[in-house]
CSV table of C-alpha atoms and ligand atoms in Angstrom, one decimal:
chain,number,residue,atom,x,y,z
A,1,UNK,CA,-25.9,-4.3,-30.5
A,2,UNK,CA,-26.0,-5.1,-26.8
A,3,UNK,CA,-24.1,-2.8,-24.5
A,4,UNK,CA,-22.1,-4.0,-21.5
A,5,UNK,CA,-21.3,-1.4,-18.8
A,6,UNK,CA,-18.2,-2.1,-16.7
A,7,UNK,CA,-18.1,-0.5,-13.3
A,8,UNK,CA,-15.0,-0.3,-11.2
A,9,UNK,CA,-12.9,2.0,-9.2
A,10,UNK,CA,-9.6,0.6,-7.7
A,11,UNK,CA,-6.3,-0.3,-9.3
A,12,UNK,CA,-6.7,-4.1,-9.0
A,13,UNK,CA,-10.2,-3.9,-10.5
A,14,UNK,CA,-8.9,-1.9,-13.4
A,15,UNK,CA,-6.1,-4.4,-14.1
A,16,UNK,CA,-8.6,-7.3,-14.0
A,17,UNK,CA,-11.4,-5.5,-16.0
A,18,UNK,CA,-9.5,-3.8,-18.8
A,19,UNK,CA,-8.6,-7.1,-20.5
A,20,UNK,CA,-12.4,-7.7,-20.9
A,21,UNK,CA,-12.9,-4.7,-23.1
A,22,UNK,CA,-11.2,-6.1,-26.3
A,23,UNK,CA,-12.7,-9.6,-25.6
A,24,UNK,CA,-16.3,-8.2,-25.3
A,25,UNK,CA,-15.9,-6.2,-28.5
A,26,UNK,CA,-14.6,-9.2,-30.3
A,27,UNK,CA,-17.7,-11.0,-29.2
A,28,UNK,CA,-19.8,-8.2,-30.8
A,29,UNK,CA,-20.7,-6.2,-27.8
A,30,UNK,CA,-20.5,-2.4,-27.3
A,31,UNK,CA,-18.7,-1.5,-24.1
A,32,UNK,CA,-19.0,1.4,-21.7
A,33,UNK,CA,-16.7,2.0,-18.7
A,34,UNK,CA,-17.8,3.9,-15.5
A,35,UNK,CA,-15.2,4.4,-12.8
A,36,UNK,CA,-15.9,5.4,-9.2
A,37,UNK,CA,-12.4,6.7,-8.6
A,38,UNK,CA,-12.2,4.8,-5.3
A,39,UNK,CA,-8.3,4.8,-5.8
A,40,UNK,CA,-7.7,8.0,-7.7
A,41,UNK,CA,-4.1,8.1,-8.8
A,42,UNK,CA,-3.5,4.4,-8.9
A,43,UNK,CA,-6.7,3.9,-10.9
A,44,UNK,CA,-5.7,6.5,-13.5
A,45,UNK,CA,-2.2,5.1,-13.9
A,46,UNK,CA,-3.7,1.6,-14.5
A,47,UNK,CA,-6.2,2.9,-17.0
A,48,UNK,CA,-3.5,4.8,-18.8
A,49,UNK,CA,-1.3,1.6,-19.0
A,50,UNK,CA,-4.1,-0.2,-20.7
A,51,UNK,CA,-5.1,2.7,-22.9
A,52,UNK,CA,-8.6,2.9,-21.5
A,53,UNK,CA,-10.5,6.2,-21.2
A,54,UNK,CA,-13.7,5.9,-19.0
A,55,UNK,CA,-17.0,7.1,-20.4
A,56,UNK,CA,-18.1,8.2,-16.9
A,57,UNK,CA,-16.1,9.2,-13.9
A,58,UNK,CA,-17.9,9.5,-10.6
A,59,UNK,CA,-15.0,11.3,-8.9
A,60,UNK,CA,-16.0,9.9,-5.6
A,61,UNK,CA,-12.6,9.9,-3.7
A,62,UNK,CA,-12.6,12.3,-0.8
A,63,UNK,CA,-10.0,13.0,1.8
A,64,UNK,CA,-10.4,10.7,4.9
A,65,UNK,CA,-13.5,8.8,3.7
A,66,UNK,CA,-14.7,5.6,5.4
A,67,UNK,CA,-15.8,2.4,3.7
A,68,UNK,CA,-19.4,3.6,4.4
A,69,UNK,CA,-18.8,6.8,2.5
A,70,UNK,CA,-17.3,4.9,-0.5
A,71,UNK,CA,-20.2,2.5,-0.5
A,72,UNK,CA,-22.8,5.2,-0.4
A,73,UNK,CA,-21.1,7.1,-3.2
A,74,UNK,CA,-20.8,4.0,-5.4
A,75,UNK,CA,-24.4,3.1,-4.9
A,76,UNK,CA,-25.8,6.5,-5.8
A,77,UNK,CA,-23.2,7.2,-8.5
A,78,UNK,CA,-23.9,3.9,-10.2
A,79,UNK,CA,-27.7,4.3,-9.9
A,80,UNK,CA,-27.5,7.7,-11.7
A,81,UNK,CA,-25.3,6.3,-14.4
A,82,UNK,CA,-27.5,3.2,-15.0
A,83,UNK,CA,-30.5,5.5,-15.4
A,84,UNK,CA,-28.7,7.7,-17.9
A,85,UNK,CA,-26.8,4.9,-19.8
A,86,UNK,CA,-29.2,2.0,-19.6
A,87,UNK,CA,-26.7,-0.8,-20.4
A,88,UNK,CA,-28.1,-4.2,-21.3
A,89,UNK,CA,-25.9,-5.8,-18.7
A,90,UNK,CA,-23.3,-4.6,-16.2
A,91,UNK,CA,-20.1,-6.2,-14.9
A,92,UNK,CA,-18.6,-5.6,-11.4
A,93,UNK,CA,-15.5,-7.1,-10.1
A,94,UNK,CA,-14.5,-8.9,-6.8
A,95,UNK,CA,-15.2,-7.4,-3.4
A,96,UNK,CA,-14.5,-3.7,-3.1
A,97,UNK,CA,-16.9,-1.1,-1.8
A,98,UNK,CA,-17.3,0.1,-5.4
A,99,UNK,CA,-18.2,-3.5,-6.5
A,100,UNK,CA,-20.8,-3.9,-3.7
A,101,UNK,CA,-22.3,-0.4,-4.2
A,102,UNK,CA,-22.5,-0.9,-8.0
A,103,UNK,CA,-24.0,-4.4,-7.6
A,104,UNK,CA,-26.7,-3.2,-5.3
A,105,UNK,CA,-27.5,-0.3,-7.6
A,106,UNK,CA,-27.9,-2.8,-10.5
A,107,UNK,CA,-30.1,-5.1,-8.4
A,108,UNK,CA,-32.3,-2.2,-7.4
A,109,UNK,CA,-32.6,-0.9,-11.0
A,110,UNK,CA,-33.3,-4.5,-12.4
A,111,UNK,CA,-30.1,-4.3,-14.6
A,112,UNK,CA,-28.7,-7.9,-14.9
A,113,UNK,CA,-25.1,-8.0,-13.9
A,114,UNK,CA,-22.2,-10.4,-14.0
A,115,UNK,CA,-19.8,-10.8,-11.1
A,116,UNK,CA,-16.2,-11.2,-12.3
A,117,UNK,CA,-13.9,-13.1,-9.9
A,118,UNK,CA,-16.9,-14.5,-8.1
A,119,UNK,CA,-16.8,-17.1,-5.3
A,120,UNK,CA,-13.6,-16.3,-3.4
A,121,UNK,CA,-14.1,-17.0,0.3
A,122,UNK,CA,-12.0,-17.2,3.5
A,123,UNK,CA,-15.0,-18.1,5.6
A,124,UNK,CA,-14.1,-15.4,8.0
A,125,UNK,CA,-16.2,-12.2,7.8
A,126,UNK,CA,-13.4,-10.2,9.4
A,127,UNK,CA,-10.6,-11.3,7.1
A,128,UNK,CA,-10.3,-9.7,4.6
A,129,UNK,CA,-12.3,-6.9,6.1
A,130,UNK,CA,-14.7,-5.7,4.8
A,131,UNK,CA,-14.2,-7.5,1.5
A,132,UNK,CA,-15.4,-11.0,2.6
A,133,UNK,CA,-18.8,-9.5,3.4
A,134,UNK,CA,-19.0,-7.5,0.2
A,135,UNK,CA,-18.3,-10.5,-2.0
A,136,UNK,CA,-20.7,-12.7,-0.2
A,137,UNK,CA,-23.4,-10.1,-0.4
A,138,UNK,CA,-22.9,-9.6,-4.1
A,139,UNK,CA,-23.5,-13.3,-4.9
A,140,UNK,CA,-27.2,-13.6,-4.4
A,141,UNK,CA,-27.9,-10.5,-6.5
A,142,UNK,CA,-25.7,-11.4,-9.5
A,143,UNK,CA,-27.2,-12.8,-12.8
A,144,UNK,CA,-24.0,-14.5,-14.0
A,145,UNK,CA,-21.0,-15.6,-11.8
A,146,UNK,CA,-17.6,-15.8,-13.3
A,147,UNK,CA,-15.6,-18.0,-11.0
A,148,UNK,CA,-11.9,-18.1,-11.6
A,149,UNK,CA,-11.4,-21.6,-10.3
A,150,UNK,CA,-13.4,-24.8,-9.5
A,151,UNK,CA,-13.0,-24.1,-5.8
A,152,UNK,CA,-14.6,-20.7,-6.2
A,153,UNK,CA,-17.5,-22.3,-8.1
A,154,UNK,CA,-17.9,-24.9,-5.3
A,155,UNK,CA,-18.1,-22.0,-2.8
A,156,UNK,CA,-20.9,-20.5,-4.8
A,157,UNK,CA,-22.8,-23.8,-5.1
A,158,UNK,CA,-22.6,-24.3,-1.3
A,159,UNK,CA,-24.3,-20.9,-0.9
A,160,UNK,CA,-27.2,-22.0,-3.2
A,161,UNK,CA,-26.2,-20.3,-6.4
A,162,UNK,CA,-27.5,-22.3,-9.4
A,163,UNK,CA,-24.8,-24.2,-11.4
A,164,UNK,CA,-26.4,-22.9,-14.6
A,165,UNK,CA,-25.4,-19.3,-13.7
A,166,UNK,CA,-21.7,-20.1,-13.0
A,167,UNK,CA,-18.8,-20.3,-15.5
A,168,UNK,CA,-15.3,-21.3,-14.5
A,169,UNK,CA,-13.1,-18.8,-16.4
A,170,UNK,CA,-9.7,-18.5,-14.9
A,171,UNK,CA,-8.6,-15.1,-13.6
A,172,UNK,CA,-8.5,-12.1,-15.9
A,173,UNK,CA,-5.4,-11.0,-14.0
A,174,UNK,CA,-3.5,-13.5,-16.0
A,175,UNK,CA,-4.9,-12.1,-19.3
A,176,UNK,CA,-3.6,-8.7,-18.2
A,177,UNK,CA,0.0,-10.0,-17.8
A,178,UNK,CA,0.2,-10.8,-21.5
A,179,UNK,CA,-0.6,-7.1,-22.2
A,180,UNK,CA,2.0,-5.5,-20.0
A,181,UNK,CA,5.3,-7.5,-20.6
A,182,UNK,CA,8.1,-5.5,-22.3
A,183,UNK,CA,11.4,-6.9,-23.4
A,184,UNK,CA,13.3,-3.6,-23.2
A,185,UNK,CA,12.4,-3.0,-19.5
A,186,UNK,CA,14.7,-1.2,-17.1
A,187,UNK,CA,14.1,0.0,-13.5
A,188,UNK,CA,16.2,1.4,-10.7
A,189,UNK,CA,15.4,-1.6,-8.5
A,190,UNK,CA,16.9,-3.9,-11.1
A,191,UNK,CA,20.0,-1.9,-11.5
A,192,UNK,CA,20.5,-1.3,-7.8
A,193,UNK,CA,20.0,-5.0,-7.0
A,194,UNK,CA,23.1,-5.5,-9.1
A,195,UNK,CA,22.9,-9.2,-9.5
A,196,UNK,CA,21.5,-9.9,-6.0
A,197,UNK,CA,18.2,-11.8,-5.7
A,198,UNK,CA,15.3,-9.3,-6.0
A,199,UNK,CA,12.5,-9.7,-3.5
A,200,UNK,CA,9.3,-7.7,-4.2
A,201,UNK,CA,7.3,-6.7,-1.1
A,202,UNK,CA,3.8,-5.1,-0.9
A,203,UNK,CA,1.4,-4.8,2.0
A,204,UNK,CA,-1.8,-2.8,2.3
A,205,UNK,CA,-4.6,-4.8,3.9
A,206,UNK,CA,-6.7,-3.1,6.4
A,207,UNK,CA,-6.7,-6.1,8.8
A,208,UNK,CA,-2.8,-6.1,8.9
A,209,UNK,CA,-2.5,-2.4,9.8
A,210,UNK,CA,-0.7,-1.5,13.0
A,211,UNK,CA,1.4,-4.0,15.0
A,212,UNK,CA,1.0,-7.0,12.6
A,213,UNK,CA,2.3,-5.0,9.7
A,214,UNK,CA,5.1,-3.4,11.7
A,215,UNK,CA,6.2,-6.8,12.9
A,216,UNK,CA,6.2,-8.3,9.4
A,217,UNK,CA,8.2,-5.3,8.1
A,218,UNK,CA,10.7,-5.7,10.9
A,219,UNK,CA,11.0,-9.4,9.9
A,220,UNK,CA,11.7,-8.3,6.3
A,221,UNK,CA,14.5,-6.1,7.6
A,222,UNK,CA,15.9,-9.0,9.6
A,223,UNK,CA,15.8,-11.1,6.4
A,224,UNK,CA,17.8,-8.5,4.6
A,225,UNK,CA,20.4,-8.5,7.4
A,226,UNK,CA,20.7,-12.2,7.4
A,227,UNK,CA,21.0,-12.6,3.6
A,228,UNK,CA,23.6,-10.4,1.9
A,229,UNK,CA,22.6,-11.5,-1.5
A,230,UNK,CA,19.1,-10.2,-1.5
A,231,UNK,CA,17.8,-6.8,-2.5
A,232,UNK,CA,14.2,-5.8,-1.4
A,233,UNK,CA,12.0,-3.4,-3.3
A,234,UNK,CA,8.8,-2.2,-1.8
A,235,UNK,CA,6.5,0.2,-3.7
A,236,UNK,CA,4.6,1.6,-0.7
A,237,UNK,CA,0.8,1.8,-0.8
A,238,UNK,CA,-0.3,5.5,-0.6
A,239,UNK,CA,-2.4,4.8,2.5
A,240,UNK,CA,-1.1,7.0,5.4
A,241,UNK,CA,-1.8,4.1,7.8
A,242,UNK,CA,0.4,1.8,5.7
A,243,UNK,CA,3.2,4.4,5.6
A,244,UNK,CA,3.0,4.8,9.3
A,245,UNK,CA,4.0,1.2,9.7
A,246,UNK,CA,7.0,1.3,7.3
A,247,UNK,CA,9.7,2.7,9.7
A,248,UNK,CA,11.4,-0.7,10.0
A,249,UNK,CA,12.1,-0.7,6.3
A,250,UNK,CA,13.8,2.7,6.1
A,251,UNK,CA,17.6,3.4,6.1
A,252,UNK,CA,18.7,-0.1,5.0
A,253,UNK,CA,21.3,-0.3,2.2
A,254,UNK,CA,19.5,-3.2,0.5
A,255,UNK,CA,15.9,-2.2,1.0
A,256,UNK,CA,14.5,0.3,-1.5
A,257,UNK,CA,11.2,2.0,-0.8
A,258,UNK,CA,9.2,3.5,-3.7
A,259,UNK,CA,5.9,5.0,-4.7
A,260,UNK,CA,3.2,2.7,-6.1
A,261,UNK,CA,4.1,1.6,-9.6
A,262,UNK,CA,1.8,1.4,-12.6
A,263,UNK,CA,0.8,-2.2,-13.6
A,264,UNK,CA,3.1,-2.1,-16.6
A,265,UNK,CA,6.2,-1.4,-14.5
A,266,UNK,CA,5.1,-3.6,-11.7
A,267,UNK,CA,4.3,-6.6,-13.9
A,268,UNK,CA,7.7,-6.3,-15.5
A,269,UNK,CA,9.4,-6.2,-12.1
A,270,UNK,CA,7.3,-9.3,-11.1
A,271,UNK,CA,8.5,-11.3,-14.1
A,272,UNK,CA,12.1,-10.5,-13.2
A,273,UNK,CA,12.2,-10.9,-9.4
A,274,UNK,CA,13.1,-13.9,-7.4
A,275,UNK,CA,10.5,-14.0,-4.7
A,276,UNK,CA,7.3,-12.2,-3.7
A,277,UNK,CA,6.3,-11.2,-0.1
A,278,UNK,CA,2.8,-9.8,-0.1
A,279,UNK,CA,-0.7,-9.6,1.4
A,280,UNK,CA,-2.1,-8.7,-2.0
A,281,UNK,CA,-4.9,-10.8,-3.5
A,282,UNK,CA,-4.0,-10.1,-7.1
A,283,UNK,CA,-0.3,-10.8,-6.7
A,284,UNK,CA,-1.1,-14.3,-5.4
A,285,UNK,CA,-2.5,-15.0,-8.8
A,286,UNK,CA,0.0,-13.2,-10.9
A,287,UNK,CA,3.3,-14.2,-9.5
A,288,UNK,CA,2.8,-18.0,-10.0
A,289,UNK,CA,2.2,-17.3,-13.7
A,290,UNK,CA,5.8,-16.1,-13.8
A,291,UNK,CA,6.9,-19.1,-11.7
A,292,UNK,CA,7.8,-16.8,-8.7
A,293,UNK,CA,7.1,-18.3,-5.3
A,294,UNK,CA,4.8,-16.2,-3.0
A,295,UNK,CA,4.9,-15.9,0.7
A,296,UNK,CA,1.4,-14.6,1.7
A,297,UNK,CA,1.7,-12.2,4.6
A,298,UNK,CA,-1.7,-13.1,6.0
A,299,UNK,CA,-3.1,-15.7,8.3
A,300,UNK,CA,-5.8,-16.8,5.8
A,301,UNK,CA,-6.2,-16.7,2.0
A,302,UNK,CA,-9.2,-16.9,-0.2
A,303,UNK,CA,-6.8,-18.3,-2.8
A,304,UNK,CA,-6.4,-21.6,-0.9
A,305,UNK,CA,-6.1,-23.5,-4.2
A,306,UNK,CA,-2.7,-21.8,-4.6
A,307,UNK,CA,-1.6,-23.2,-1.3
A,308,UNK,CA,-2.8,-26.7,-2.2
A,309,UNK,CA,-1.1,-26.4,-5.6
A,310,UNK,CA,2.2,-25.4,-3.9
A,311,UNK,CA,2.6,-22.0,-5.5
A,312,UNK,CA,1.7,-20.0,-2.3
A,313,UNK,CA,2.6,-20.4,1.3
A,314,UNK,CA,1.0,-18.6,4.2
A,315,UNK,CA,3.5,-16.6,6.3
A,316,UNK,CA,1.4,-14.2,8.4
A,317,UNK,CA,3.7,-13.8,11.4
A,318,UNK,CA,7.3,-12.8,12.0
A,319,UNK,CA,8.5,-16.4,12.8
A,320,UNK,CA,6.7,-18.0,9.8
A,321,UNK,CA,8.0,-15.3,7.4
A,322,UNK,CA,11.6,-15.7,8.6
A,323,UNK,CA,11.3,-19.5,8.5
A,324,UNK,CA,9.7,-19.8,5.0
A,325,UNK,CA,11.8,-17.1,3.4
A,326,UNK,CA,15.0,-18.6,4.7
A,327,UNK,CA,14.0,-22.0,3.4
A,328,UNK,CA,13.4,-20.6,-0.1
A,329,UNK,CA,16.6,-18.5,-0.1
A,330,UNK,CA,18.8,-21.4,1.2
A,331,UNK,CA,17.3,-24.5,-0.4
A,332,UNK,CA,17.4,-24.7,-4.2
A,333,UNK,CA,15.1,-27.7,-4.0
A,334,UNK,CA,12.5,-25.9,-1.9
A,335,UNK,CA,12.6,-23.0,-4.3
A,336,UNK,CA,12.4,-25.1,-7.4
A,337,UNK,CA,9.5,-27.1,-6.0
A,338,UNK,CA,7.4,-23.9,-5.5
A,339,UNK,CA,8.6,-22.2,-8.7
A,340,UNK,CA,7.7,-25.2,-10.9
A,341,UNK,CA,4.3,-26.1,-9.3
A,342,UNK,CA,1.4,-25.5,-11.7
A,343,UNK,CA,-0.6,-22.4,-11.1
A,344,UNK,CA,-4.4,-23.0,-10.7
A,345,UNK,CA,-5.3,-19.3,-11.5
A,346,UNK,CA,-5.8,-19.3,-15.2
A,347,UNK,CA,-4.4,-19.6,-18.7
A,348,UNK,CA,-4.9,-16.0,-20.1
A,349,UNK,CA,-8.2,-16.8,-21.7
A,350,UNK,CA,-10.6,-15.8,-18.9
A,351,UNK,CA,-11.8,-12.6,-20.7
A,352,UNK,CA,-12.8,-14.6,-23.8
A,353,UNK,CA,-14.7,-17.1,-21.7
A,354,UNK,CA,-16.6,-14.4,-19.9
A,355,UNK,CA,-17.5,-12.7,-23.2
A,356,UNK,CA,-18.7,-16.0,-24.6
A,357,UNK,CA,-20.8,-16.8,-21.5
A,358,UNK,CA,-22.5,-13.4,-21.8
A,359,UNK,CA,-23.2,-14.1,-25.4
A,360,UNK,CA,-24.8,-17.5,-24.4
A,361,UNK,CA,-27.0,-15.7,-21.9
A,362,UNK,CA,-28.9,-14.0,-24.7
A,363,UNK,CA,-29.1,-17.0,-26.9
B,401,LIG,N1,0.3,-3.6,-8.4
B,401,LIG,C1,0.7,-2.5,-9.2
B,401,LIG,N2,1.6,-1.6,-8.6
B,401,LIG,C2,2.1,-1.8,-7.4
B,401,LIG,C3,1.7,-2.9,-6.6
B,401,LIG,C4,0.8,-3.8,-7.2
B,401,LIG,O1,0.3,-2.3,-10.3
B,401,LIG,O2,3.0,-0.9,-6.9
B,401,LIG,C5,-0.7,-4.5,-9.1
B,401,LIG,C6,-0.4,-5.9,-8.9
B,401,LIG,O3,0.3,-6.4,-10.0
B,401,LIG,C7,-1.8,-6.5,-8.9
B,401,LIG,C8,-2.6,-5.4,-8.2
B,401,LIG,O4,-1.9,-4.2,-8.4
B,401,LIG,O5,-2.3,-6.6,-10.2
B,401,LIG,C9,-2.9,-5.8,-6.8
B,401,LIG,O6,-3.4,-4.7,-6.1
B,401,LIG,P1,-3.6,-4.6,-4.6
B,401,LIG,O7,-2.5,-5.5,-3.9
B,401,LIG,O8,-3.6,-3.2,-4.3
B,401,LIG,O9,-5.0,-5.2,-4.3
B,401,LIG,P2,-5.6,-6.7,-4.1
B,401,LIG,O10,-5.2,-7.5,-5.2
B,401,LIG,O11,-5.1,-7.1,-2.8
B,401,LIG,O12,-7.1,-6.4,-4.0
């Protein structure tokens, strides 16, 4: 039986890799999971929500570490695990330091690996930073490329990746959503919203830190002041740099700040909210599945197909955020247009397509 080793270390990677485990087993593969621990608490919560216990934990999260520290630890940690475990193929996800370090370790050890969520590009090496570099650098080393959309495949083709190695799969984030919905869900944000329109807010990207993030948060407060019938819930990212920007959100009667939620809780809030304001990558894919409009708090997105489809709008500055949000809150037509546009990000069968493509690789 062929063995597939999945290597990841952050919350979003866990959410998008866990759905692969049952799909790979159904296709007749043995699976092993190695985690770097790049996000310690948030990773553990996600693993627990999906009922996954890693086979190997590199425990690499250290106080105050830089992207270079994370990268070095992922490289050496994965190299040691590959030597011990000898999987027939590895899978890495997306564009984190864990993904790049693990991909490089596979390449150096001649272990074939598949890149899940391959081909996302903004075209700007500094945005998102350093993820755009990491994902571009993974591509020439990967054996198989699992592109979530046709646009992601086209990006890879432009970089000289052979069409034979690329499969368009949809995004595994959508597969995860079917695993986390609960009918009997309750949450303080829902009860405190008390019939008002719930807006979910998250921000964490490195390139937004400092003044840009503070200005966007103060625009969110302005939005709450202008619209009495909205209630805003923001589970704050644990990064101290993010928390240092959050002062404009404190002390408002209709803005609730919370700790990061596990995916099960967060996905259930997502399916019940009215609007999403975020700089997150994964949320841009997930929210349209539930027909929730997303204002992307960034200047650029690598999910441009969502902008073209009409499910995402860029709102990376105070003025554009206030303008776009006011439009969606005041115009039923504008809201309906975004909420009913067709999402390009997948149909919940991405994991199965990936498992089948791996099977074809050996036949
Ligand atoms: N998410 C979560 N809890 C939260 C906020 C987000 O579980 O409090 C989930 C969200 O549904 C998505 C993923 O985390 O699946 C996105 O993670 P993040 O925004 O940290 O990273 P990105 O997607 O930008 O890489």
